[in-house]
PDB file of C-alpha atoms in Angstrom:
ATOM      1  CA  GLY A 127      86.913   3.481 -64.695  1.00  0.00           C
ATOM      2  CA  ALA A 128      84.175   0.956 -65.128  1.00  0.00           C
ATOM      3  CA  GLY A 129      83.392   0.556 -61.458  1.00  0.00           C
ATOM      4  CA  VAL A 130      84.158   1.815 -57.975  1.00  0.00           C
ATOM      5  CA  SER A 131      87.810   1.329 -57.178  1.00  0.00           C
ATOM      6  CA  GLN A 132      89.230   1.089 -53.685  1.00  0.00           C
ATOM      7  CA  SER A 133      92.843   0.998 -52.626  1.00  0.00           C
ATOM      8  CA  PRO A 134      94.600  -0.680 -51.075  1.00  0.00           C
ATOM      9  CA  SER A 135      92.798  -4.021 -51.177  1.00  0.00           C
ATOM     10  CA  ASN A 136      94.428  -5.061 -47.945  1.00  0.00           C
ATOM     11  CA  LYS A 137      96.205  -3.045 -45.302  1.00  0.00           C
ATOM     12  CA  VAL A 138      98.004  -4.285 -42.220  1.00  0.00           C
ATOM     13  CA  THR A 139      99.037  -1.603 -39.778  1.00  0.00           C
ATOM     14  CA  GLU A 140     100.386  -1.370 -36.283  1.00  0.00           C
ATOM     15  CA  LYS A 141      98.202  -0.164 -33.476  1.00  0.00           C
ATOM     16  CA  GLY A 142      98.554   3.575 -33.056  1.00  0.00           C
ATOM     17  CA  LYS A 143      99.470   4.312 -36.670  1.00  0.00           C
ATOM     18  CA  ASP A 144      97.347   6.398 -39.029  1.00  0.00           C
ATOM     19  CA  VAL A 145      95.896   4.900 -42.215  1.00  0.00           C
ATOM     20  CA  GLU A 146      94.321   6.334 -45.326  1.00  0.00           C
ATOM     21  CA  LEU A 147      91.855   4.417 -47.457  1.00  0.00           C
ATOM     22  CA  ARG A 148      91.038   5.630 -50.936  1.00  0.00           C
ATOM     23  CA  CYS A 149      87.892   5.401 -53.027  1.00  0.00           C
ATOM     24  CA  ASP A 150      87.517   6.291 -56.695  1.00  0.00           C
ATOM     25  CA  PRO A 151      83.784   6.420 -57.489  1.00  0.00           C
ATOM     26  CA  ILE A 152      82.192   5.923 -60.864  1.00  0.00           C
ATOM     27  CA  SER A 153      82.656   9.034 -62.964  1.00  0.00           C
ATOM     28  CA  GLY A 154      79.689  11.371 -62.706  1.00  0.00           C
ATOM     29  CA  HIS A 155      78.265   9.840 -59.552  1.00  0.00           C
ATOM     30  CA  THR A 156      77.338  12.566 -57.107  1.00  0.00           C
ATOM     31  CA  ALA A 157      76.740  10.386 -54.045  1.00  0.00           C
ATOM     32  CA  LEU A 158      79.506   8.555 -52.216  1.00  0.00           C
ATOM     33  CA  TYR A 159      79.193   6.343 -49.144  1.00  0.00           C
ATOM     34  CA  TRP A 160      81.576   4.713 -46.712  1.00  0.00           C
ATOM     35  CA  TYR A 161      80.526   1.656 -44.732  1.00  0.00           C
ATOM     36  CA  ARG A 162      82.364  -0.611 -42.316  1.00  0.00           C
ATOM     37  CA  GLN A 163      81.810  -4.342 -42.172  1.00  0.00           C
ATOM     38  CA  SER A 164      83.252  -6.423 -39.367  1.00  0.00           C
ATOM     39  CA  LEU A 165      83.906 -10.094 -40.038  1.00  0.00           C
ATOM     40  CA  GLY A 166      80.684 -11.733 -41.159  1.00  0.00           C
ATOM     41  CA  GLN A 167      78.634  -8.811 -39.917  1.00  0.00           C
ATOM     42  CA  GLY A 168      76.341  -6.229 -41.463  1.00  0.00           C
ATOM     43  CA  LEU A 169      77.096  -2.844 -42.911  1.00  0.00           C
ATOM     44  CA  GLU A 170      77.777  -0.021 -40.499  1.00  0.00           C
ATOM     45  CA  PHE A 171      77.212   3.392 -42.064  1.00  0.00           C
ATOM     46  CA  LEU A 172      80.097   5.797 -41.615  1.00  0.00           C
ATOM     47  CA  ILE A 173      79.694   8.860 -43.832  1.00  0.00           C
ATOM     48  CA  TYR A 174      77.753  10.054 -46.894  1.00  0.00           C
ATOM     49  CA  PHE A 175      78.669  12.723 -49.436  1.00  0.00           C
ATOM     50  CA  GLN A 176      76.073  14.114 -51.855  1.00  0.00           C
ATOM     51  CA  GLY A 177      77.234  16.695 -54.356  1.00  0.00           C
ATOM     52  CA  ASN A 178      78.200  19.975 -52.738  1.00  0.00           C
ATOM     53  CA  SER A 179      76.051  19.430 -49.658  1.00  0.00           C
ATOM     54  CA  ALA A 180      77.588  19.101 -46.227  1.00  0.00           C
ATOM     55  CA  PRO A 181      78.445  15.434 -45.656  1.00  0.00           C
ATOM     56  CA  ASP A 182      76.397  13.313 -43.291  1.00  0.00           C
ATOM     57  CA  LYS A 183      79.012  12.289 -40.720  1.00  0.00           C
ATOM     58  CA  SER A 184      76.564  10.809 -38.256  1.00  0.00           C
ATOM     59  CA  GLY A 185      78.021   7.319 -38.519  1.00  0.00           C
ATOM     60  CA  LEU A 186      81.643   8.085 -37.745  1.00  0.00           C
ATOM     61  CA  PRO A 187      82.388   6.135 -34.549  1.00  0.00           C
ATOM     62  CA  SER A 188      84.896   8.548 -33.044  1.00  0.00           C
ATOM     63  CA  ASP A 189      86.917  11.655 -33.788  1.00  0.00           C
ATOM     64  CA  ARG A 190      89.741   9.395 -34.926  1.00  0.00           C
ATOM     65  CA  PHE A 191      87.755   8.862 -38.123  1.00  0.00           C
ATOM     66  CA  SER A 192      87.480  11.502 -40.826  1.00  0.00           C
ATOM     67  CA  ALA A 193      86.786  11.582 -44.529  1.00  0.00           C
ATOM     68  CA  GLU A 194      87.001  14.035 -47.334  1.00  0.00           C
ATOM     69  CA  ARG A 195      85.973  14.132 -50.932  1.00  0.00           C
ATOM     70  CA  THR A 196      88.034  16.261 -53.230  1.00  0.00           C
ATOM     71  CA  GLY A 197      86.548  17.854 -56.327  1.00  0.00           C
ATOM     72  CA  GLY A 198      83.396  15.848 -55.929  1.00  0.00           C
ATOM     73  CA  SER A 199      85.215  12.707 -56.960  1.00  0.00           C
ATOM     74  CA  VAL A 200      87.901  10.803 -55.059  1.00  0.00           C
ATOM     75  CA  SER A 201      87.352  10.231 -51.361  1.00  0.00           C
ATOM     76  CA  THR A 202      89.799   9.398 -48.607  1.00  0.00           C
ATOM     77  CA  LEU A 203      88.845   7.862 -45.276  1.00  0.00           C
ATOM     78  CA  THR A 204      91.444   8.500 -42.597  1.00  0.00           C
ATOM     79  CA  ILE A 205      91.720   6.623 -39.345  1.00  0.00           C
ATOM     80  CA  GLN A 206      94.099   8.119 -36.827  1.00  0.00           C
ATOM     81  CA  ARG A 207      95.778   6.218 -34.010  1.00  0.00           C
ATOM     82  CA  THR A 208      94.304   2.928 -35.161  1.00  0.00           C
ATOM     83  CA  GLN A 209      92.983   0.466 -32.605  1.00  0.00           C
ATOM     84  CA  GLN A 210      92.461  -3.275 -32.934  1.00  0.00           C
ATOM     85  CA  GLU A 211      88.698  -2.790 -32.982  1.00  0.00           C
ATOM     86  CA  ASP A 212      89.118  -0.793 -36.195  1.00  0.00           C
ATOM     87  CA  SER A 213      89.971  -4.051 -37.984  1.00  0.00           C
ATOM     88  CA  ALA A 214      87.247  -4.583 -40.583  1.00  0.00           C
ATOM     89  CA  VAL A 215      86.449  -4.314 -44.263  1.00  0.00           C
ATOM     90  CA  TYR A 216      85.791  -0.748 -45.338  1.00  0.00           C
ATOM     91  CA  LEU A 217      83.401  -0.517 -48.272  1.00  0.00           C
ATOM     92  CA  CYS A 218      82.878   2.464 -50.504  1.00  0.00           C
ATOM     93  CA  ALA A 219      79.876   2.930 -52.781  1.00  0.00           C
ATOM     94  CA  SER A 220      78.716   5.560 -55.219  1.00  0.00           C
ATOM     95  CA  SER A 221      75.472   6.349 -56.972  1.00  0.00           C
ATOM     96  CA  SER A 222      74.089   8.873 -59.393  1.00  0.00           C
ATOM     97  CA  ARG A 223      71.491  11.408 -58.355  1.00  0.00           C
ATOM     98  CA  GLY A 224      67.995  10.063 -58.119  1.00  0.00           C
ATOM     99  CA  PHE A 225      66.368   8.048 -55.432  1.00  0.00           C
ATOM    100  CA  MET A 226      65.971   4.918 -57.503  1.00  0.00           C
ATOM    101  CA  ALA A 227      69.641   4.932 -58.322  1.00  0.00           C
ATOM    102  CA  GLU A 228      71.356   1.851 -57.036  1.00  0.00           C
ATOM    103  CA  ALA A 229      74.586   2.070 -55.130  1.00  0.00           C
ATOM    104  CA  PHE A 230      77.622   0.511 -56.823  1.00  0.00           C
ATOM    105  CA  PHE A 231      80.140  -0.881 -54.400  1.00  0.00           C
ATOM    106  CA  GLY A 232      83.882  -1.293 -54.533  1.00  0.00           C
ATOM    107  CA  GLN A 233      85.606  -4.482 -53.440  1.00  0.00           C
ATOM    108  CA  GLY A 234      86.521  -2.956 -50.123  1.00  0.00           C
ATOM    109  CA  THR A 235      89.720  -2.521 -48.163  1.00  0.00           C
ATOM    110  CA  ARG A 236      90.432  -5.139 -45.512  1.00  0.00           C
ATOM    111  CA  LEU A 237      92.139  -3.346 -42.638  1.00  0.00           C
ATOM    112  CA  THR A 238      93.974  -5.371 -40.017  1.00  0.00           C
ATOM    113  CA  VAL A 239      95.380  -3.623 -36.973  1.00  0.00           C
ATOM    114  CA  VAL A 240      98.030  -5.639 -35.161  1.00  0.00           C
TER     115      VAL A 240
ATOM    116  CA  ALA B 157      64.939   8.000 -38.055  1.00  0.00           C
ATOM    117  CA  GLN B 158      64.412   5.185 -40.464  1.00  0.00           C
ATOM    118  CA  THR B 159      65.521   1.702 -39.516  1.00  0.00           C
ATOM    119  CA  VAL B 160      65.755  -1.594 -41.373  1.00  0.00           C
ATOM    120  CA  THR B 161      65.503  -4.901 -39.538  1.00  0.00           C
ATOM    121  CA  GLN B 162      66.437  -8.337 -40.786  1.00  0.00           C
ATOM    122  CA  SER B 163      65.471 -10.790 -38.082  1.00  0.00           C
ATOM    123  CA  GLN B 164      67.107 -13.874 -39.572  1.00  0.00           C
ATOM    124  CA  PRO B 165      70.897 -13.766 -39.177  1.00  0.00           C
ATOM    125  CA  GLU B 166      71.258 -17.080 -41.047  1.00  0.00           C
ATOM    126  CA  MET B 167      69.108 -19.343 -43.181  1.00  0.00           C
ATOM    127  CA  SER B 168      69.603 -22.552 -45.095  1.00  0.00           C
ATOM    128  CA  VAL B 169      67.719 -23.962 -48.046  1.00  0.00           C
ATOM    129  CA  GLN B 170      68.023 -27.095 -50.112  1.00  0.00           C
ATOM    130  CA  GLU B 171      69.173 -26.592 -53.675  1.00  0.00           C
ATOM    131  CA  ALA B 172      66.218 -26.137 -56.060  1.00  0.00           C
ATOM    132  CA  GLU B 173      63.886 -25.225 -53.212  1.00  0.00           C
ATOM    133  CA  THR B 174      62.332 -21.842 -52.452  1.00  0.00           C
ATOM    134  CA  VAL B 175      63.399 -19.592 -49.593  1.00  0.00           C
ATOM    135  CA  THR B 176      62.047 -16.314 -48.241  1.00  0.00           C
ATOM    136  CA  LEU B 177      64.184 -13.744 -46.473  1.00  0.00           C
ATOM    137  CA  SER B 178      62.412 -11.297 -44.187  1.00  0.00           C
ATOM    138  CA  CYS B 179      62.865  -7.562 -43.879  1.00  0.00           C
ATOM    139  CA  THR B 180      60.887  -4.961 -41.984  1.00  0.00           C
ATOM    140  CA  TYR B 181      61.488  -1.262 -41.834  1.00  0.00           C
ATOM    141  CA  ASP B 182      60.308   1.710 -39.897  1.00  0.00           C
ATOM    142  CA  THR B 183      59.529   5.056 -41.474  1.00  0.00           C
ATOM    143  CA  SER B 184      57.027   7.858 -41.260  1.00  0.00           C
ATOM    144  CA  GLU B 185      57.411   8.655 -44.934  1.00  0.00           C
ATOM    145  CA  SER B 186      55.046   7.544 -47.661  1.00  0.00           C
ATOM    146  CA  ASP B 187      57.445   7.717 -50.600  1.00  0.00           C
ATOM    147  CA  TYR B 188      60.593   5.654 -50.549  1.00  0.00           C
ATOM    148  CA  TYR B 189      62.529   2.922 -52.308  1.00  0.00           C
ATOM    149  CA  LEU B 190      63.525  -0.497 -51.081  1.00  0.00           C
ATOM    150  CA  PHE B 191      66.382  -2.664 -52.281  1.00  0.00           C
ATOM    151  CA  TRP B 192      67.840  -6.111 -51.802  1.00  0.00           C
ATOM    152  CA  TYR B 193      71.596  -6.446 -52.234  1.00  0.00           C
ATOM    153  CA  LYS B 194      73.650  -9.639 -52.414  1.00  0.00           C
ATOM    154  CA  GLN B 195      77.190 -10.013 -51.115  1.00  0.00           C
ATOM    155  CA  PRO B 196      78.797 -13.330 -52.161  1.00  0.00           C
ATOM    156  CA  PRO B 197      82.056 -14.588 -50.609  1.00  0.00           C
ATOM    157  CA  SER B 198      83.931 -12.451 -53.147  1.00  0.00           C
ATOM    158  CA  ARG B 199      82.725  -9.461 -51.100  1.00  0.00           C
ATOM    159  CA  GLN B 200      81.369  -7.667 -54.192  1.00  0.00           C
ATOM    160  CA  MET B 201      77.955  -6.205 -53.394  1.00  0.00           C
ATOM    161  CA  ILE B 202      75.445  -6.299 -56.216  1.00  0.00           C
ATOM    162  CA  LEU B 203      71.848  -5.144 -56.510  1.00  0.00           C
ATOM    163  CA  VAL B 204      69.341  -7.981 -56.717  1.00  0.00           C
ATOM    164  CA  ILE B 205      66.028  -6.159 -56.930  1.00  0.00           C
ATOM    165  CA  ARG B 206      64.401  -2.827 -56.122  1.00  0.00           C
ATOM    166  CA  GLN B 207      60.862  -1.680 -55.337  1.00  0.00           C
ATOM    167  CA  GLU B 208      59.194   1.705 -55.490  1.00  0.00           C
ATOM    168  CA  ALA B 209      56.887   2.213 -52.548  1.00  0.00           C
ATOM    169  CA  TYR B 210      54.178   3.894 -54.596  1.00  0.00           C
ATOM    170  CA  LYS B 211      53.910   0.862 -56.870  1.00  0.00           C
ATOM    171  CA  GLN B 212      51.597  -1.838 -55.621  1.00  0.00           C
ATOM    172  CA  GLN B 213      52.918  -4.458 -57.986  1.00  0.00           C
ATOM    173  CA  ASN B 214      55.701  -6.557 -56.513  1.00  0.00           C
ATOM    174  CA  ALA B 215      59.010  -6.407 -58.346  1.00  0.00           C
ATOM    175  CA  THR B 216      60.363  -9.549 -60.016  1.00  0.00           C
ATOM    176  CA  GLU B 217      63.756 -10.339 -61.502  1.00  0.00           C
ATOM    177  CA  ASN B 218      63.958 -13.876 -62.875  1.00  0.00           C
ATOM    178  CA  ARG B 219      64.072 -16.216 -59.846  1.00  0.00           C
ATOM    179  CA  PHE B 220      63.947 -13.314 -57.390  1.00  0.00           C
ATOM    180  CA  SER B 221      60.724 -11.650 -56.328  1.00  0.00           C
ATOM    181  CA  VAL B 222      59.565  -9.534 -53.441  1.00  0.00           C
ATOM    182  CA  ASN B 223      56.487  -9.450 -51.279  1.00  0.00           C
ATOM    183  CA  PHE B 224      55.980  -5.785 -50.484  1.00  0.00           C
ATOM    184  CA  GLN B 225      53.417  -5.084 -47.784  1.00  0.00           C
ATOM    185  CA  LYS B 226      53.394  -1.321 -47.327  1.00  0.00           C
ATOM    186  CA  ALA B 227      50.956  -1.166 -44.440  1.00  0.00           C
ATOM    187  CA  ALA B 228      52.929  -3.778 -42.551  1.00  0.00           C
ATOM    188  CA  LYS B 229      56.243  -2.172 -43.591  1.00  0.00           C
ATOM    189  CA  SER B 230      57.472  -5.529 -44.740  1.00  0.00           C
ATOM    190  CA  PHE B 231      59.667  -6.279 -47.753  1.00  0.00           C
ATOM    191  CA  SER B 232      60.588  -9.950 -48.058  1.00  0.00           C
ATOM    192  CA  LEU B 233      62.712 -11.530 -50.777  1.00  0.00           C
ATOM    193  CA  LYS B 234      61.735 -14.852 -52.309  1.00  0.00           C
ATOM    194  CA  ILE B 235      64.331 -16.892 -54.146  1.00  0.00           C
ATOM    195  CA  SER B 236      62.884 -19.684 -56.262  1.00  0.00           C
ATOM    196  CA  ASP B 237      64.781 -22.723 -57.521  1.00  0.00           C
ATOM    197  CA  SER B 238      67.727 -21.935 -55.257  1.00  0.00           C
ATOM    198  CA  GLN B 239      71.141 -22.462 -56.783  1.00  0.00           C
ATOM    199  CA  LEU B 240      74.556 -22.919 -55.205  1.00  0.00           C
ATOM    200  CA  GLY B 241      75.549 -19.505 -56.539  1.00  0.00           C
ATOM    201  CA  ASP B 242      72.835 -17.892 -54.437  1.00  0.00           C
ATOM    202  CA  ALA B 243      74.853 -18.544 -51.285  1.00  0.00           C
ATOM    203  CA  ALA B 244      75.674 -15.085 -49.938  1.00  0.00           C
ATOM    204  CA  MET B 245      74.827 -12.384 -47.446  1.00  0.00           C
ATOM    205  CA  TYR B 246      71.644 -10.579 -48.397  1.00  0.00           C
ATOM    206  CA  PHE B 247      71.017  -7.016 -47.291  1.00  0.00           C
ATOM    207  CA  CYS B 248      67.724  -5.194 -47.294  1.00  0.00           C
ATOM    208  CA  ALA B 249      68.007  -1.421 -47.779  1.00  0.00           C
ATOM    209  CA  TYR B 250      65.834   1.696 -47.635  1.00  0.00           C
ATOM    210  CA  ARG B 251      66.141   5.105 -49.245  1.00  0.00           C
ATOM    211  CA  SER B 252      63.846   8.089 -48.843  1.00  0.00           C
ATOM    212  CA  ALA B 253      62.214   9.515 -51.967  1.00  0.00           C
ATOM    213  CA  ASN B 254      61.673  12.880 -50.347  1.00  0.00           C
ATOM    214  CA  ARG B 255      65.179  13.783 -49.379  1.00  0.00           C
ATOM    215  CA  ASP B 256      68.613  13.330 -50.863  1.00  0.00           C
ATOM    216  CA  ASP B 257      69.385  10.958 -48.042  1.00  0.00           C
ATOM    217  CA  LYS B 258      71.671   8.040 -47.526  1.00  0.00           C
ATOM    218  CA  ILE B 259      70.756   4.411 -48.120  1.00  0.00           C
ATOM    219  CA  ILE B 260      70.094   2.567 -44.856  1.00  0.00           C
ATOM    220  CA  PHE B 261      70.980  -1.118 -44.691  1.00  0.00           C
ATOM    221  CA  GLY B 262      69.794  -3.931 -42.463  1.00  0.00           C
ATOM    222  CA  LYS B 263      72.318  -6.186 -40.725  1.00  0.00           C
ATOM    223  CA  GLY B 264      71.988  -8.897 -43.344  1.00  0.00           C
ATOM    224  CA  THR B 265      70.957 -12.535 -43.615  1.00  0.00           C
ATOM    225  CA  ARG B 266      73.527 -15.174 -44.482  1.00  0.00           C
ATOM    226  CA  LEU B 267      71.990 -17.708 -46.855  1.00  0.00           C
ATOM    227  CA  HIS B 268      73.422 -21.214 -47.141  1.00  0.00           C
ATOM    228  CA  ILE B 269      72.485 -23.467 -50.050  1.00  0.00           C
ATOM    229  CA  LEU B 270      72.553 -27.174 -49.232  1.00  0.00           C
ATOM    230  CA  PRO B 271      73.438 -29.466 -52.165  1.00  0.00           C
TER     231      PRO B 271
END
């Protein structure tokens, strides 16, 4: 596709349920990021994938959060046993290799836990 | 660890005026890249401008320019002739040039344009 695609755009879930958020990066991009943005707030880093290297998971807030990237392309962020404080916009970004490379962002998934 | 600080959570500027958004960062590295991203109400993040730390010349993109002060670890964004479409959240970001590392973002500055 032409840009980073995230699905679903919006997700409402009940507290305690598991959710999966999907990110399709730009074809050929080796780096993929997940960020969380609470209402009107800044970007909170969650996890970073770069090629075949071990992902940087240092931003995951708890063991309820996990992410994988299959075949170096599509990524799924999973939140288990969702809590109300998990409500936020989850942004995915990808970039090509190279330090000057800008990150291209998807439109995000707005997650609401009720 | 590197950090990026944006000390102004919100700013306002009159349309057609000039505004400067502040950003400071902390790093022990000498080679790195700095970015400013814009997030309008549509939520779509877009790159505004980028700067290579080894270049002394400040980057410029049309009405957007930066004031890069390496010794002070400061990277401010100047928006000239502010327009209503400039209203957005602006994020300052850092990326190491020495390692295949993640991009680190500041907490953002919300810019309001007053008609």
